[in-house]
Amino acid sequence: MRLKTYLCFNFLQKMDKKTEEFYDRLEAELDRSNDWPALYLFKFIVPSVADNVERVGLAFDCMGAVIKTTKSKTGKFTSISVDVTMKSAQEIIEKYQEVSTIEGIVSL
């Protein structure tokens, strides 16, 4: 049992490290290519169940965001585009992290 717990913990540590490295690279690239504040386009795909679309919208509530949604042909998924002015690369990363808690969300 200890080996299984260790392997699971070790895997999660590696995933956390990769995630951290990804966000570090994203922040650097965003800072290189933008002057802040800047208009940013978020794109997501979520399963069309429960309150997924509403939860994405709530993440951008009171930010003046323009949100457009399109359901897939089968209706199983919804694509969401969010145009919003962001203050910094860090604010963008925080939004991605906030919506990552929505089950099944894919950030594009």
Backbone as a ProteinNet text record, in pm:
[ID]
protein_1_A
[PRIMARY]
MRLKTYLCFNFLQKMDKKTEEFYDRLEAELDRSNDWPALYLFKFIVPSVADNVERVGLAFDCMGAVIKTTKSKTGKFTSISVDVTMKSAQEIIEKYQEVSTIEGIVSL
[TERTIARY]
82	0	86.2	198.8	286.2	340.2	377.3	430.5	324.8	201.7	92.8	71	70.7	54.3	169.6	291.6	409.5	401	365.7	356.7	251.4	138.5	32.1	79.7	142.8	193.2	299.7	390.8	497.7	439.9	338	271.6	209.8	141.9	78.5	182.1	295.7	402.6	452.2	470	517.1	413.5	284.8	178.9	175.7	189.2	190.8	308.1	423.3	542.3	520.3	462.5	435.7	333.3	231.7	130.2	192.1	274.9	342.1	431.2	505.4	592	509.8	395.6	308	261.6	214	164.5	276.9	396.3	511	541.2	539.5	564.2	452.2	328.6	214.6	224.4	256.2	268.1	376.8	490.1	599.6	557.9	491.5	447.2	341.9	248	145.5	207.8	304.4	370.8	451.7	510.8	587.8	497.9	377.2	292.9	181.5	174.3	66	116.2	43.5	56.9	-69.3	-54.3	-168.4	-225.9	-358.4	-459	-474.8	-526.8	-541.9	-668.8	-727.7	-842.3	-791.3	-857.2	-814.3	-934.6	-913.7	-1019.4	-995	-1083.3	-1082.5	-1174.2	-1135.4	-1222.1	-1225.5	-1346.3	-1366.4	-1466.5	-1457.9	-1560.7	-1599.9	-1731.8	-1781.3	-1891.3	-1906.4	-2022.3	-2149.1	-2251.5	-2376.1	-2464.5	-2412.2	-2487.6	-2488.6	-2587.5	-2600.3	-2580.2	-2492.9	-2474.9	-2337.2	-2276.7	-2140.9	-2127.3	-2217.8	-2210	-2229.2	-2324	-2349.4	-2227	-2159.8	-2041.8	-1928.8	-1911.5	-1810.1	-1849.3	-1976	-2023.9	-2004.1	-2029.9	-2013.5	-1867.6	-1775.6	-1632.9	-1593.9	-1672.5	-1642.4	-1746.9	-1829.8	-1935.6	-1874.8	-1939.9	-1899.3	-1763.8	-1722.6	-1595.6	-1617.5	-1743.8	-1773.3	-1743.3	-1745.5	-1712.6	-1826.6	-1788.8	-1885	-1871.7	-1980.2	-1976.8	-2067.9	-2013	-2089.4	-2082.8	-2197	-2201.3	-2258.6	-2210.1	-2259.8	-2264.9	-2382.4	-2394.7	-2348.1	-2293.9	-2253.5	-2378.3	-2360.2	-2474.7	-2555.5	-2486.3	-2555.3	-2608.2	-2561.2	-2603.9	-2529.6	-2432.7	-2359.2	-2256.7	-2207.8	-2104.8	-2144.2	-2089.4	-2110.3	-1974.8	-1951.6	-1829.3	-1862.5	-1768.7	-1787.9	-1669.5	-1698.3	-1595.6	-1620.6	-1516.1	-1527.5	-1426.6	-1476.8	-1392.2	-1397.6	-1281.6	-1280.1	-1145.3	-1148.4	-1024.9	-965.2	-838.7	-768.8	-656.4	-628	-528.8	-385.5	-368.5	-232.9	-235.3	-117.8	-104.6	-144.5	-108.9	-142.7	-294	-367	-513	-571.5	-512.9	-557.2	-534.4	-417.8	-385.5	-480.3	-510.4	-603.5	-741.5	-786.3	-916.2	-912.7	-804.6	-792.6	-796.5	-728.3	-727.1	-864.9	-934.7	-1068.4	-1165.2	-1167	-1262.4	-1218.3	-1092.9	-1044.6	-1114.5	-1184.4	-1257.8	-1390.7	-1430.5	-1555.6	-1530.9	-1610.8	-1589.6	-1604	-1501.8	-1505.9	-1466.6	-1430.7	-1396.5	-1265.3	-1261.9	-1140	-1111.7	-993.1	-951.7	-870.7	-905.5	-834.8	-743.5
-119.7	0	125.9	122.5	239.6	275.3	172.5	197.6	266.2	218.6	277.8	423.5	450.6	587.3	674.9	622	697	729.2	629.2	650.6	755.1	749	846.6	986.5	999.2	1128.2	1180.8	1092.3	1130.7	1178.6	1110.2	1150.3	1288.5	1312.8	1442.7	1553.7	1524.9	1624.6	1662.3	1561.3	1587.7	1667.1	1633.9	1707.5	1851.8	1872.5	2008.3	2087.3	2024.1	2089.9	2127.5	2035.4	2063.4	2175.4	2173.5	2278.4	2412.8	2415.2	2539.2	2591.3	2501.4	2541	2593.8	2529.6	2575.6	2718.2	2744.6	2878.4	2981.9	2942.8	3034.5	3074.4	2974.6	3003.9	3089.9	3058.9	3136.6	3281.2	3301.7	3437.7	3516.2	3453.5	3520.7	3556.6	3464.3	3490.1	3600.7	3598.2	3703	3839.4	3845.3	3972.5	4023.6	3930.7	3970.4	4026.4	3972	4005.8	4106	4158	4249.8	4368.8	4478.9	4594.1	4595.5	4602.8	4590.8	4726.1	4733.5	4628.6	4595.2	4474.5	4428.3	4344.9	4350.8	4266.1	4124.3	4026.8	3887.8	3801.5	3702.9	3610.4	3475.2	3438.9	3305.6	3217.6	3090.9	2995.3	2867.3	2817.8	2697	2606.2	2477.6	2381.2	2310.2	2301.6	2234.1	2136.1	2027.9	1942.2	2023.4	2005.5	2081.5	2017.1	2011.7	1954.2	2051.4	2032.7	2110.5	2259.3	2319.9	2465.2	2505.1	2421.2	2448.3	2583.9	2614.5	2740.8	2858	2844.2	2950.6	2974.2	2867.9	2882.2	2956.1	2930.7	3005.4	3152	3180.4	3318.4	3389.1	3320.2	3380.2	3414.4	3338.6	3367	3502.4	3549.6	3677.4	3783.7	3758	3851	3984	4092.1	4228.6	4270.1	4206.7	4243	4307.2	4322.8	4379.4	4283.6	4155.1	4054.1	4036.4	4008.7	3970.6	3819.7	3748.3	3602.2	3548.8	3460.6	3397.6	3246.5	3180.8	3035.5	2972.2	2852.5	2775.4	2629	2567.2	2424.4	2341.6	2224.4	2131.6	2076.5	2013	1957.9	1860.8	1781.2	1682	1741.8	1862.1	1926.6	1879.2	1790.1	1736.1	1834.5	1924.8	2019.8	2161.4	2257	2398.6	2466.5	2542.6	2622.9	2761.6	2817.4	2948.1	3036.3	3153.9	3254.5	3372.7	3419.3	3531.3	3638.2	3753.8	3870	3962.3	3990.1	4072.1	4143	4262.4	4335.5	4286	4244.2	4191.8	4287.3	4294.6	4389.4	4339.5	4205.9	4150	4004	3952.1	3810.3	3725.9	3770.3	3696	3685.5	3790.7	3787.2	3683.9	3671.3	3570.8	3431.1	3407.4	3276.3	3242.8	3339.9	3317	3277.8	3336.7	3299.6	3156.4	3119.9	2981.6	2884.5	2917.6	2830.5	2824.6	2937.5	2941.5	2850.4	2859.6	2778.6	2633.2	2603.3	2465.1	2371.8	2427.6	2345.2	2295.7	2346	2303.1	2168.2	2068.9	1933.1	1925.2	1868.5	1845.3	1963.5	2076.4	2194.8	2174	2223.6	2224.3	2369.6	2416.1	2552.9	2548.4	2633.8	2635.3	2755.5
0	0	0	68.9	74	-63.9	-141.4	-275.1	-361.6	-353.5	-431.6	-390.4	-262	-212.6	-258.9	-250.9	-294.4	-443.1	-525.1	-669.6	-703.2	-635.3	-658	-620.1	-504	-457.4	-552.7	-595.7	-687.3	-820.4	-871.5	-995.9	-980.4	-869.2	-846.6	-835.3	-772.2	-763.4	-902.4	-988.4	-1124.1	-1202.2	-1185.8	-1254.3	-1205.8	-1075.3	-1021.3	-1078.2	-1090	-1143.5	-1289.9	-1368.4	-1509.5	-1523.7	-1440.7	-1444.3	-1410.9	-1308.9	-1268.8	-1381.4	-1444.9	-1556	-1673	-1700.8	-1808.6	-1782.3	-1662	-1629.7	-1628.6	-1589	-1594.8	-1739.1	-1829.7	-1971.7	-2029.9	-1994.9	-2043.5	-1997.8	-1871.7	-1819	-1892.9	-1915.9	-1986.7	-2128.9	-2197.2	-2334.8	-2339.1	-2246.9	-2242.1	-2215.7	-2126.4	-2096.9	-2216	-2292.1	-2410.5	-2520.8	-2533	-2647.8	-2617.5	-2495.8	-2460	-2380	-2393.7	-2305.1	-2219.9	-2090.4	-1999	-1962.9	-1949.7	-1970.1	-2118.7	-2146.3	-2284.2	-2298.7	-2417.9	-2449.2	-2469.8	-2407.4	-2416.9	-2451	-2536.9	-2575.7	-2510.1	-2419.1	-2358.5	-2442.2	-2461.4	-2529.4	-2447.1	-2427.7	-2348.5	-2418.5	-2388.7	-2426.1	-2298	-2275	-2155	-2193.6	-2117.5	-2137.8	-2108.5	-2191.1	-2175	-2068	-1947.3	-1836	-1719.5	-1635.8	-1512.2	-1538	-1461	-1466.3	-1518.8	-1602.5	-1651.1	-1719.9	-1812.7	-1886.6	-1791.1	-1700.4	-1602.4	-1513.8	-1473.6	-1387.3	-1458	-1587.5	-1663.1	-1666.7	-1695	-1697.7	-1565.5	-1456.2	-1323.3	-1293.3	-1351	-1330.1	-1389.1	-1486.8	-1552.4	-1520.2	-1420.2	-1379.9	-1335.3	-1370.8	-1332	-1390.3	-1499.9	-1563.6	-1700.4	-1740.5	-1871.5	-1985.4	-1958.8	-2059.1	-2159.1	-2284.2	-2387.4	-2403	-2372.2	-2371	-2480.4	-2564.1	-2671.7	-2652.4	-2669.4	-2654.9	-2781.2	-2812.2	-2925.3	-2884	-2900.4	-2870	-2988.6	-2958.6	-3064.4	-3133.1	-3248.6	-3322.7	-3238.2	-3159.1	-3076.1	-2946.6	-2913.3	-2789.6	-2666.3	-2684.8	-2570.1	-2514.1	-2600.1	-2558.8	-2597.6	-2524.7	-2554.4	-2560.3	-2668.6	-2675.3	-2622.4	-2549.5	-2486.5	-2522.6	-2579.2	-2607.7	-2516.4	-2451.8	-2358.1	-2398.2	-2443.8	-2473.2	-2352.9	-2294.9	-2173.6	-2160.6	-2107.1	-2081	-1950	-1958.2	-1841.6	-1803.9	-1673.3	-1621.1	-1631.4	-1634	-1632.9	-1675.2	-1706.5	-1738.1	-1617.4	-1498.6	-1377.2	-1360.2	-1394.6	-1384	-1480.8	-1599.3	-1696.2	-1640.5	-1586.1	-1529	-1414.7	-1331	-1220.1	-1271.1	-1382.8	-1440.9	-1492.1	-1562.5	-1609.2	-1491.3	-1383.4	-1266	-1201	-1198	-1138.3	-1213.7	-1346.9	-1423	-1435.5	-1406.7	-1417.3	-1318.7	-1221.7	-1124.9	-1181.4	-1297.3	-1360.4	-1427.4	-1390.3	-1438.5	-1590.5	-1655.2	-1798.9	-1885.2	-1825	-1904.5	-1979.3	-2102.5	-2182.5	-2216.2	-2182.4	-2214.7	-2342.6	-2436.6	-2565.6	-2574.6
[MASK]
++++++++++++++++++++++++++++++++++++++++++++++++++++++++++++++++++++++++++++++++++++++++++++++++++++++++++++

